XYZ file of N, CA and C in Angstrom:
786
model
N 5.356 -22.938 4.406
C 3.945 -23.293 4.622
C 3.401 -22.537 5.827
N 2.110 -22.298 5.834
C 1.490 -21.616 6.974
C 1.078 -22.663 8.004
N 1.086 -22.312 9.288
C 0.580 -23.222 10.323
C -0.876 -23.496 10.116
N -1.379 -24.634 10.660
C -2.804 -24.971 10.432
C -3.765 -23.950 10.992
N -3.372 -23.266 12.080
C -4.197 -22.222 12.625
C -3.359 -21.008 12.891
N -3.956 -19.835 12.738
C -3.250 -18.596 12.969
C -4.022 -17.755 13.971
N -3.285 -17.060 14.827
C -3.937 -16.194 15.786
C -4.519 -14.999 15.040
N -5.810 -14.767 15.275
C -6.475 -13.642 14.671
C -7.168 -12.816 15.741
N -7.174 -11.548 15.585
C -7.906 -10.668 16.490
C -9.292 -10.441 15.907
N -10.319 -10.884 16.616
C -11.686 -10.735 16.090
C -12.283 -9.382 16.525
N -11.534 -8.661 17.405
C -11.960 -7.325 17.769
C -11.121 -6.334 16.951
N -11.721 -5.844 15.880
C -10.987 -4.968 14.962
C -11.522 -3.552 15.076
N -10.865 -2.702 15.847
C -11.406 -1.341 16.072
C -11.421 -0.515 14.799
N -10.586 -0.801 13.837
C -10.508 -0.026 12.600
C -11.787 -0.275 11.746
N -12.201 -1.510 11.683
C -13.432 -1.781 10.902
C -14.656 -1.153 11.589
N -14.725 -1.326 12.946
C -15.878 -0.783 13.674
C -15.897 0.745 13.511
N -14.728 1.360 13.587
C -14.618 2.818 13.500
C -15.063 3.318 12.134
N -14.569 2.679 11.084
C -14.916 3.174 9.749
C -16.317 2.781 9.346
N -16.828 1.671 9.858
C -18.205 1.263 9.505
C -19.175 2.263 10.115
N -18.894 2.763 11.317
C -19.759 3.779 11.910
C -19.700 5.072 11.109
N -18.501 5.385 10.592
C -18.361 6.616 9.796
C -19.030 6.442 8.424
N -19.037 5.213 7.901
C -19.617 4.975 6.583
C -21.081 5.343 6.555
N -21.780 5.192 7.703
C -23.204 5.452 7.756
C -23.522 6.915 7.459
N -22.585 7.791 7.810
C -22.791 9.218 7.583
C -21.968 9.768 6.422
N -21.378 8.856 5.613
C -20.476 9.296 4.586
C -21.086 10.261 3.618
N -22.350 9.975 3.214
C -23.018 10.808 2.205
C -23.365 12.180 2.762
N -23.334 12.366 4.085
C -23.665 13.648 4.714
C -22.407 14.450 4.976
N -21.233 13.892 4.683
C -19.972 14.535 5.045
C -19.359 15.188 3.811
N -18.954 16.417 3.950
C -18.197 17.107 2.912
C -16.734 17.091 3.267
N -15.919 16.485 2.428
C -14.505 16.334 2.757
C -13.676 17.354 2.013
N -12.741 17.949 2.728
C -11.733 18.824 2.079
C -10.579 17.918 1.667
N -9.768 18.384 0.686
C -8.603 17.595 0.288
C -7.731 17.285 1.530
N -7.292 16.039 1.621
C -6.561 15.561 2.814
C -5.074 15.837 2.692
N -4.525 16.336 3.808
C -3.056 16.525 3.897
C -2.508 15.480 4.847
N -1.704 14.566 4.343
C -1.119 13.544 5.213
C 0.029 14.104 6.017
N 0.290 13.567 7.205
C 1.495 13.953 7.961
C 2.760 13.500 7.242
N 3.826 14.181 7.469
C 5.085 13.848 6.795
C 5.541 12.469 7.175
N 5.994 11.718 6.219
C 6.531 10.359 6.487
C 7.916 10.230 5.922
N 8.846 9.962 6.780
C 10.227 9.713 6.364
C 10.552 8.281 6.639
N 10.967 7.498 5.648
C 11.150 6.054 5.877
C 12.296 5.782 6.858
N 12.068 4.798 7.697
C 13.131 4.342 8.605
C 14.097 3.532 7.744
N 15.445 3.546 7.954
C 16.139 4.096 9.099
C 16.491 5.570 9.026
N 16.040 6.324 8.005
C 16.232 7.759 8.031
C 15.242 8.290 9.072
N 15.694 8.530 10.258
C 14.836 8.772 11.394
C 14.151 10.121 11.343
N 12.794 10.163 11.402
C 12.091 11.449 11.429
C 12.195 12.046 12.817
N 11.940 13.366 12.899
C 11.960 14.033 14.192
C 10.590 13.836 14.860
N 10.468 12.739 15.609
C 9.206 12.440 16.245
C 8.852 13.498 17.285
N 7.575 13.768 17.363
C 7.089 14.723 18.387
C 6.097 14.015 19.291
N 6.261 14.065 20.600
C 5.299 13.393 21.524
C 3.967 14.085 21.531
N 2.908 13.321 21.597
C 1.544 13.888 21.707
C 0.709 12.991 22.557
N 0.562 13.328 23.839
C -0.242 12.556 24.800
C 0.074 11.055 24.729
N 1.329 10.770 24.779
C 1.746 9.349 24.782
C 1.785 8.732 23.425
N 1.331 9.429 22.362
C 1.390 8.909 21.024
C 2.578 9.564 20.323
N 2.772 9.213 19.059
C 3.844 9.789 18.271
C 3.227 10.319 16.985
N 3.496 11.594 16.678
C 2.964 12.152 15.444
C 4.109 12.682 14.609
N 3.941 12.715 13.292
C 4.929 13.215 12.388
C 4.791 14.703 12.220
N 5.888 15.407 12.061
C 5.807 16.841 11.800
C 5.361 17.072 10.344
N 4.852 18.265 10.069
C 4.487 18.611 8.684
C 5.783 19.065 7.975
N 5.849 19.239 6.674
C 4.741 19.392 5.765
C 4.216 18.106 5.209
N 3.035 18.116 4.559
C 2.472 16.909 4.028
C 3.156 16.449 2.743
N 3.020 15.178 2.425
C 3.619 14.700 1.176
C 2.584 14.283 0.146
N 1.317 14.080 0.562
C 0.311 13.748 -0.418
C -0.118 14.988 -1.181
N -0.444 14.878 -2.461
C -0.881 16.039 -3.229
C -2.164 16.566 -2.638
N -2.368 17.896 -2.807
C -3.582 18.504 -2.249
C -4.818 18.274 -3.129
N -4.599 17.919 -4.370
C -5.762 17.668 -5.245
C -6.398 16.336 -4.899
N -7.651 16.195 -5.236
C -8.379 14.921 -4.989
C -7.763 13.858 -5.870
N -7.367 12.748 -5.248
C -6.611 11.727 -5.970
C -7.503 10.585 -6.457
N -8.739 10.492 -5.947
C -9.610 9.340 -6.288
C -10.975 9.846 -6.628
N -11.799 8.983 -7.128
C -13.214 9.318 -7.303
C -13.907 9.283 -5.948
N -15.218 9.323 -5.984
C -15.952 9.271 -4.716
C -15.667 7.958 -3.996
N -15.741 7.958 -2.649
C -15.495 6.750 -1.896
C -16.361 5.594 -2.326
N -15.849 4.387 -2.157
C -16.561 3.203 -2.605
C -17.890 3.062 -1.825
N -18.920 2.696 -2.555
C -20.193 2.416 -1.921
C -20.207 0.980 -1.408
N -20.819 0.814 -0.222
C -20.871 -0.506 0.394
C -21.806 -1.422 -0.393
N -21.398 -2.638 -0.562
C -22.222 -3.652 -1.226
C -21.951 -4.936 -0.476
N -23.025 -5.501 0.156
C -22.890 -6.686 1.007
C -22.390 -7.877 0.200
N -22.562 -7.881 -1.125
C -22.167 -9.020 -1.947
C -20.699 -8.924 -2.337
N -20.057 -7.780 -2.146
C -18.697 -7.587 -2.554
C -17.748 -7.713 -1.353
N -16.519 -8.206 -1.552
C -15.556 -8.258 -0.442
C -15.301 -6.863 0.118
N -15.209 -6.803 1.436
C -14.963 -5.523 2.124
C -13.486 -5.439 2.476
N -12.763 -4.534 1.808
C -11.346 -4.373 2.055
C -11.105 -3.690 3.399
N -10.080 -4.127 4.123
C -9.808 -3.562 5.434
C -9.448 -2.058 5.283
N -9.885 -1.195 6.190
C -9.624 0.234 6.090
C -8.128 0.567 5.986
N -7.265 -0.256 6.609
C -5.828 0.015 6.550
C -5.229 -0.277 5.160
N -5.999 -0.904 4.279
C -5.514 -1.187 2.930
C -6.245 -0.323 1.888
N -7.212 0.453 2.328
C -7.942 1.325 1.406
C -7.153 2.575 1.092
N -7.436 3.212 -0.037
C -6.893 4.591 -0.259
C -7.382 5.521 0.809
N -6.592 6.463 1.197
C -6.920 7.343 2.317
C -8.236 8.076 2.052
N -8.518 8.403 0.799
C -9.738 9.171 0.462
C -10.988 8.385 0.763
N -10.853 7.039 0.866
C -12.011 6.176 1.130
C -12.307 6.043 2.616
N -11.511 6.650 3.484
C -11.754 6.591 4.941
C -12.016 8.017 5.449
N -13.213 8.243 5.913
C -13.582 9.598 6.296
C -12.842 10.126 7.527
N -12.142 9.274 8.276
C -11.374 9.724 9.434
C -9.914 9.890 9.079
N -9.568 9.751 7.779
C -8.186 9.953 7.363
C -7.277 8.769 7.709
N -7.862 7.646 8.109
C -7.074 6.441 8.468
C -6.346 5.932 7.268
N -5.058 5.630 7.377
C -4.327 5.007 6.302
C -2.991 4.453 6.794
N -2.455 3.531 6.027
C -1.132 2.959 6.340
C -0.035 3.760 5.672
N 1.082 3.913 6.381
C 2.240 4.564 5.850
C 3.325 3.523 5.646
N 3.580 3.194 4.394
C 4.569 2.149 4.120
C 5.285 2.408 2.841
N 6.623 2.424 2.887
C 7.484 2.568 1.711
C 7.970 1.169 1.376
N 7.618 0.690 0.176
C 7.853 -0.710 -0.189
C 9.354 -1.078 -0.335
N 10.231 -0.065 -0.275
C 11.669 -0.345 -0.309
C 12.155 -0.941 1.005
N 11.372 -0.774 2.052
C 11.776 -1.197 3.396
C 10.970 -2.416 3.844
N 11.457 -3.097 4.851
C 10.745 -4.245 5.408
C 9.421 -3.809 6.045
N 8.535 -4.789 6.183
C 7.192 -4.482 6.606
C 7.125 -3.994 8.061
N 8.149 -4.284 8.871
C 8.122 -3.809 10.238
C 8.317 -2.287 10.297
N 8.526 -1.642 9.165
C 8.625 -0.165 9.107
C 7.285 0.450 8.699
N 6.183 -0.270 8.922
C 4.873 0.248 8.568
C 4.250 1.006 9.738
N 3.609 2.134 9.396
C 2.984 2.954 10.425
C 1.515 3.144 10.073
N 0.714 3.463 11.078
C -0.692 3.742 10.928
C -0.961 5.200 11.314
N -1.635 5.895 10.428
C -1.911 7.306 10.695
C -3.439 7.553 10.694
N -3.893 8.383 11.633
C -5.279 8.792 11.716
C -5.284 10.305 11.856
N -6.147 11.011 11.157
C -6.181 12.480 11.236
C -7.336 13.008 12.050
N -8.396 12.184 12.262
C -9.581 12.659 12.978
C -9.986 11.633 14.043
N -10.386 12.062 15.244
C -10.515 13.455 15.651
C -9.189 14.097 16.108
N -8.204 13.255 16.448
C -6.890 13.767 16.874
C -5.816 13.140 15.986
N -5.002 13.955 15.299
C -3.945 13.406 14.437
C -2.920 12.603 15.268
N -2.647 11.388 14.801
C -1.625 10.574 15.477
C -1.080 9.560 14.502
N 0.144 9.141 14.739
C 0.811 8.156 13.895
C 1.566 7.177 14.808
N 1.238 5.882 14.695
C 1.884 4.842 15.484
C 2.404 3.736 14.551
N 3.390 3.019 15.064
C 3.884 1.865 14.318
C 2.868 0.772 14.330
N 2.706 0.079 13.218
C 1.744 -1.004 13.120
C 2.203 -2.176 14.005
N 1.323 -2.667 14.838
C 1.664 -3.782 15.739
C 1.513 -5.125 15.028
N 2.051 -6.171 15.643
C 1.925 -7.510 15.048
C 0.444 -7.888 14.950
N -0.309 -7.578 15.990
C -1.737 -7.939 16.025
C -2.497 -7.210 14.913
N -2.167 -5.962 14.673
C -2.815 -5.218 13.570
C -2.495 -5.782 12.214
N -1.268 -6.280 12.044
C -0.911 -6.912 10.805
C -1.662 -8.177 10.519
N -2.210 -8.808 11.581
C -2.930 -10.081 11.416
C -4.435 -9.875 11.134
N -4.892 -8.610 11.040
C -6.286 -8.419 10.661
C -6.522 -8.946 9.250
N -7.727 -9.445 8.985
C -8.065 -9.926 7.662
C -8.027 -8.811 6.644
N -7.364 -9.058 5.544
C -7.285 -8.076 4.471
C -8.633 -7.802 3.862
N -9.440 -8.831 3.744
C -10.764 -8.751 3.140
C -11.751 -9.523 3.972
N -12.952 -9.000 4.103
C -14.088 -9.735 4.747
C -15.190 -9.847 3.751
N -15.700 -11.109 3.496
C -15.223 -12.356 4.140
C -13.828 -12.735 3.665
N -13.151 -13.563 4.452
C -11.784 -13.956 4.187
C -11.627 -14.576 2.810
N -10.474 -14.276 2.204
C -10.149 -14.857 0.891
C -8.779 -15.518 0.990
N -8.600 -16.652 0.304
C -7.290 -17.342 0.352
C -6.281 -16.793 -0.668
N -6.745 -15.886 -1.561
C -5.879 -15.421 -2.602
C -6.291 -14.027 -3.047
N -5.310 -13.181 -3.296
C -5.527 -11.879 -3.888
C -4.484 -11.642 -4.991
N -4.899 -11.088 -6.107
C -3.998 -10.776 -7.182
C -3.925 -9.236 -7.322
N -2.743 -8.690 -7.150
C -2.552 -7.254 -7.155
C -1.873 -6.823 -8.444
N -2.483 -5.884 -9.122
C -1.884 -5.331 -10.335
C -1.690 -3.826 -10.163
N -0.851 -3.251 -10.938
C -0.539 -1.825 -10.820
C -0.165 -1.293 -12.176
N -0.689 -0.131 -12.535
C -0.374 0.436 -13.820
C 1.109 0.813 -13.945
N 1.786 0.925 -12.777
C 3.227 1.254 -12.795
C 4.123 0.007 -12.822
N 3.507 -1.184 -12.781
C 4.287 -2.440 -12.816
C 3.780 -3.344 -13.926
N 4.674 -4.004 -14.641
C 4.246 -4.867 -15.738
C 3.832 -6.269 -15.315
N 4.042 -6.654 -14.074
C 3.737 -8.010 -13.626
C 2.793 -7.955 -12.419
N 1.973 -9.028 -12.214
C 1.068 -9.045 -11.058
C 1.805 -9.556 -9.809
N 1.221 -9.271 -8.664
C 1.771 -9.770 -7.391
C 0.652 -10.617 -6.768
N 0.907 -11.891 -6.569
C -0.105 -12.803 -6.031
C 0.137 -13.024 -4.541
N -0.916 -12.859 -3.751
C -0.838 -13.053 -2.311
C -1.693 -14.290 -1.946
N -1.111 -15.251 -1.262
C -1.842 -16.472 -0.898
C -1.712 -16.766 0.576
N -2.794 -17.216 1.150
C -2.820 -17.727 2.521
C -4.063 -18.593 2.676
N -3.910 -19.899 2.834
C -5.096 -20.764 2.868
C -6.045 -20.481 4.017
N -5.567 -19.834 5.092
C -6.445 -19.520 6.204
C -7.025 -18.104 6.105
N -6.747 -17.414 5.004
C -7.263 -16.067 4.798
C -6.145 -15.046 4.759
N -6.087 -14.271 3.707
C -5.024 -13.261 3.496
C -5.171 -12.163 4.551
N -4.051 -11.788 5.183
C -4.039 -10.728 6.191
C -3.392 -9.475 5.627
N -3.448 -8.404 6.405
C -2.779 -7.157 6.022
C -1.289 -7.362 5.848
N -0.695 -8.094 6.794
C 0.729 -8.343 6.695
C 1.082 -9.164 5.478
N 0.229 -10.151 5.125
C 0.461 -10.928 3.925
C 0.578 -10.068 2.705
N -0.336 -9.087 2.607
C -0.360 -8.173 1.464
C 0.944 -7.372 1.414
N 1.324 -6.767 2.534
C 2.521 -5.915 2.544
C 3.781 -6.726 2.344
N 3.825 -7.940 2.957
C 4.986 -8.803 2.767
C 5.149 -9.226 1.329
N 4.020 -9.543 0.655
C 4.078 -9.951 -0.759
C 4.585 -8.821 -1.621
N 4.160 -7.596 -1.362
C 4.645 -6.443 -2.119
C 6.140 -6.306 -1.945
N 6.627 -6.350 -0.701
C 8.043 -6.163 -0.450
C 8.871 -7.291 -1.063
N 8.425 -8.523 -0.851
C 9.191 -9.695 -1.347
C 9.294 -9.670 -2.849
N 8.169 -9.418 -3.529
C 8.152 -9.432 -4.994
C 9.006 -8.321 -5.589
N 8.961 -7.159 -4.934
C 9.687 -6.018 -5.492
C 11.174 -6.030 -5.160
N 11.590 -6.943 -4.295
C 13.005 -7.069 -3.970
C 13.680 -8.086 -4.883
N 12.922 -8.700 -5.759
C 13.529 -9.675 -6.675
C 14.402 -8.957 -7.707
N 15.485 -9.619 -8.151
C 16.383 -8.985 -9.135
C 15.690 -8.737 -10.460
N 16.068 -7.674 -11.091
C 15.566 -7.328 -12.426
C 16.216 -8.330 -13.436
N 15.394 -9.004 -14.231
C 15.932 -9.969 -15.161
C 16.349 -9.296 -16.461
N 17.157 -10.007 -17.236
C 17.616 -9.457 -18.516
C 16.428 -9.270 -19.451
N 15.476 -10.212 -19.409
C 14.335 -10.098 -20.269
C 13.485 -8.873 -19.960
N 13.329 -8.587 -18.647
C 12.557 -7.430 -18.229
C 13.244 -6.126 -18.670
N 14.558 -6.152 -18.681
C 15.304 -4.944 -19.100
C 15.088 -4.708 -20.591
N 15.091 -5.763 -21.375
C 15.004 -5.612 -22.837
C 13.604 -5.230 -23.297
N 12.564 -5.586 -22.474
C 11.236 -5.171 -22.904
C 10.919 -3.725 -22.459
N 11.757 -3.163 -21.637
C 11.551 -1.802 -21.158
C 11.815 -0.788 -22.255
N 10.989 0.253 -22.268
C 11.197 1.351 -23.215
C 12.288 2.274 -22.684
N 12.755 3.193 -23.478
C 13.829 4.086 -23.084
C 13.485 4.870 -21.840
N 12.246 5.389 -21.762
C 11.854 6.176 -20.588
C 11.801 5.279 -19.336
N 11.391 3.995 -19.539
C 11.405 3.072 -18.395
C 12.808 2.830 -17.905
N 13.715 2.638 -18.827
C 15.130 2.360 -18.443
C 15.749 3.532 -17.686
N 15.408 4.727 -18.088
C 15.941 5.904 -17.382
C 15.360 5.973 -15.979
N 14.080 5.718 -15.848
C 13.422 5.768 -14.510
C 14.032 4.677 -13.623
N 14.220 3.501 -14.140
C 14.801 2.413 -13.382
C 16.241 2.696 -12.968
N 17.024 3.200 -13.916
C 18.420 3.484 -13.614
C 18.574 4.604 -12.564
N 17.720 5.603 -12.696
C 17.783 6.723 -11.726
C 17.426 6.213 -10.326
N 16.408 5.336 -10.241
C 16.003 4.787 -8.945
C 17.098 3.923 -8.352
N 17.779 3.157 -9.207
C 18.888 2.338 -8.736
C 20.033 3.198 -8.215
N 20.338 4.307 -8.900
C 21.394 5.199 -8.443
C 21.041 5.794 -7.092
N 19.782 6.227 -6.949
C 19.364 6.807 -5.657
C 19.409 5.798 -4.529
N 18.999 4.575 -4.847
C 18.975 3.509 -3.820
C 20.358 3.095 -3.340
N 21.349 3.244 -4.231
C 22.713 2.872 -3.879
C 23.510 4.026 -3.300
N 22.943 5.216 -3.253
C 23.641 6.352 -2.683
C 23.879 6.131 -1.190
N 24.985 6.655 -0.727
C 25.395 6.447 0.676
C 24.386 6.991 1.686
N 23.664 8.069 1.301
C 22.748 8.714 2.224
C 21.302 8.217 2.049
N 21.087 7.140 1.281
C 19.719 6.660 1.031
C 19.136 5.930 2.193
N 19.975 5.349 3.053
C 19.502 4.563 4.168
C 19.072 3.153 3.811
N 19.215 2.765 2.526
C 18.789 1.459 2.028
C 19.875 0.390 2.086
N 21.131 0.751 2.228
C 22.242 -0.168 2.313
C 22.333 -1.043 1.047
N 22.005 -0.474 -0.101
C 22.113 -1.228 -1.346
C 23.518 -1.049 -1.943
N 23.970 -2.082 -2.684
C 25.273 -2.034 -3.316
C 25.032 -2.110 -4.852
N 25.829 -1.339 -5.593
C 25.647 -1.301 -7.024
C 25.867 -2.683 -7.649
N 26.800 -3.442 -7.057
C 27.105 -4.771 -7.631
C 25.941 -5.747 -7.484
N 25.007 -5.411 -6.621
C 23.816 -6.267 -6.475
C 22.815 -6.090 -7.650
N 23.012 -5.054 -8.437
C 22.200 -4.880 -9.623
C 20.828 -4.260 -9.358
N 20.019 -4.226 -10.466
C 18.687 -3.653 -10.376
C 17.696 -4.581 -9.686
N 16.708 -3.958 -9.067
C 15.615 -4.708 -8.464
C 14.284 -4.259 -9.069
N 13.270 -5.114 -8.914
C 11.973 -4.753 -9.499
C 11.410 -3.489 -8.889
N 11.771 -3.220 -7.628
C 11.264 -2.010 -7.033
C 11.745 -0.746 -7.774
N 12.858 -0.873 -8.486
C 13.355 0.287 -9.221
C 12.429 0.689 -10.367
N 11.602 -0.254 -10.812
C 10.639 0.037 -11.859
C 9.664 1.132 -11.443
N 9.429 1.227 -10.151
C 8.496 2.243 -9.610
C 9.083 3.650 -9.620
N 10.384 3.746 -9.842
C 11.022 5.074 -9.801
C 10.964 5.612 -8.370
N 10.453 6.831 -8.230
C 10.329 7.429 -6.913
C 8.922 7.273 -6.308
N 8.067 6.494 -6.968
C 6.689 6.228 -6.478
C 6.719 4.922 -5.670
N 7.236 4.978 -4.461
C 7.421 3.788 -3.639
C 6.530 3.761 -2.385
N 5.665 4.749 -2.222
C 4.766 4.809 -1.083
C 3.448 4.080 -1.367
N 3.164 3.075 -0.532
C 1.881 2.365 -0.661
C 0.732 3.322 -0.344
N -0.201 3.460 -1.276
C -1.326 4.378 -1.076
C -2.655 3.682 -1.110
N -2.660 2.370 -1.052
C -3.910 1.610 -0.939
C -4.220 0.713 -2.105
N -5.248 -0.081 -1.946
C -5.788 -0.967 -2.972
C -7.196 -0.530 -3.343
N -7.563 -0.713 -4.585
C -8.888 -0.302 -5.019
C -9.311 -1.129 -6.209
N -10.607 -1.133 -6.500
C -11.078 -1.682 -7.765
C -12.410 -1.118 -8.199
N -12.792 0.014 -7.586
C -14.031 0.682 -7.983
C -13.796 2.144 -8.438
N -12.560 2.618 -8.311
C -12.284 3.966 -8.752
C -12.174 3.998 -10.280
N -12.117 5.216 -10.829
C -12.090 5.375 -12.253
C -10.892 4.644 -12.891
N -11.164 3.828 -13.868
C -10.114 3.135 -14.610
C -9.721 1.769 -14.051
N -10.163 1.460 -12.781
C -9.790 0.190 -12.171
C -10.343 -0.996 -12.983
N -11.609 -0.946 -13.284
C -12.249 -2.066 -13.965
C -11.599 -2.308 -15.344
N -11.319 -1.173 -16.061
C -10.677 -1.292 -17.364
C -9.289 -1.927 -17.252
N -8.513 -1.508 -16.271
C -7.189 -2.090 -16.079
C -7.228 -3.545 -15.726
N -8.203 -3.930 -14.846
C -8.335 -5.332 -14.458
C -8.687 -6.203 -15.686
N -9.638 -5.734 -16.515
C -10.029 -6.529 -17.691
C -8.898 -6.593 -18.696
N -8.084 -5.562 -18.785
C -6.984 -5.552 -19.729
C -5.903 -6.546 -19.313
N -5.641 -6.618 -18.008
C -4.567 -7.480 -17.511
C -5.031 -8.902 -17.329
N -6.334 -9.117 -17.028
C -6.813 -10.472 -16.692
C -8.124 -10.724 -17.494
N -8.038 -11.628 -18.435
C -9.218 -11.903 -19.268
C -10.213 -12.882 -18.613
N -9.708 -13.737 -17.718
C -10.564 -14.713 -17.066
C -11.404 -14.073 -16.003
N -12.751 -14.151 -16.061
C -13.609 -13.506 -15.065
C -13.341 -13.999 -13.629
N -12.938 -15.263 -13.504
C -12.634 -15.787 -12.158
C -11.409 -15.116 -11.557
N -10.439 -14.869 -12.425
C -9.225 -14.166 -11.987
C -9.517 -12.719 -11.700
N -10.382 -12.104 -12.492
C -10.760 -10.711 -12.286
C -11.371 -10.515 -10.872
N -12.091 -11.524 -10.378
C -12.715 -11.386 -9.070
C -11.683 -11.354 -7.937
N -10.449 -11.810 -8.244
C -9.405 -11.790 -7.228
C -8.518 -10.537 -7.286
N -8.744 -9.729 -8.328
C -7.810 -8.611 -8.602
C -8.115 -7.367 -7.784
N -7.037 -6.696 -7.416
C -7.089 -5.371 -6.768
C -6.018 -4.527 -7.423
N -6.345 -3.229 -7.562
C -5.389 -2.322 -8.196
C -4.578 -1.602 -7.133
N -3.272 -1.679 -7.269
C -2.347 -1.072 -6.317
C -2.092 0.402 -6.717
N -2.231 1.291 -5.714
C -2.003 2.721 -5.944
C -0.709 3.076 -5.225
N 0.194 3.731 -5.936
C 1.477 4.151 -5.364
C 1.628 5.657 -5.476
N 2.323 6.253 -4.506
C 2.580 7.688 -4.517
C 4.073 7.969 -4.386
N 4.430 9.165 -4.716
C 5.829 9.560 -4.688
C 6.350 9.643 -3.265
N 7.549 9.122 -3.037
C 8.182 9.193 -1.729
C 8.880 10.547 -1.556
N 8.812 11.115 -0.342
C 9.439 12.395 -0.138
C 10.957 12.285 0.054
N 11.480 11.052 0.191
C 12.919 10.897 0.429
C 13.490 9.758 -0.420
């Protein structure tokens, strides 16, 4: 159960920063974004100091082609997703979270590319920012790469950490026999390959083959969190296909995953 009250930071520099940028969004021409290299901990990246900050070395791991449609238009009647949970293309300063769902949430990093590229570990206070404004007690996350939804609940309002914790917890659940039998041949190969990689001695995941398959294996090598969306091309169609109830559709967000470099 959650405590009756939770500490929240009402001074959210990320929302203020992106809201100021949103005003000039239509005047800005964006080039395809190259993200800094992200290597999941405990496979330690070669950190480079930059004026007291820590930045990742190149090369980038995000594709150079445009991955999303035009950035979401602001609508005061619609919930405003926190910038750290949006797809990177929706933030004109390149702000985004770096998180590989195979690892615990304390391995989450925050990257900004403008005006100065920098990457820092997400703090506890940043994890407590509201996932959506106005606050919502429930979010339902669906993904075209996953056959089941992930439900996030918090009666005092879902936070960024709640979302990431729910992803990690749900995807660490054991693969059931029923889930294996409904999988197609191509799904089984992808799952088996991911399981083999995860159990390899050099993976850094400390998995054992006798522990069996996990739901995260269904993602194959696409284990990098790339944001939530519901206004990009195909989002509405996927939401209506997965959730017939209009009330449930209002809670839905589409999870975007990208290929991990390691």
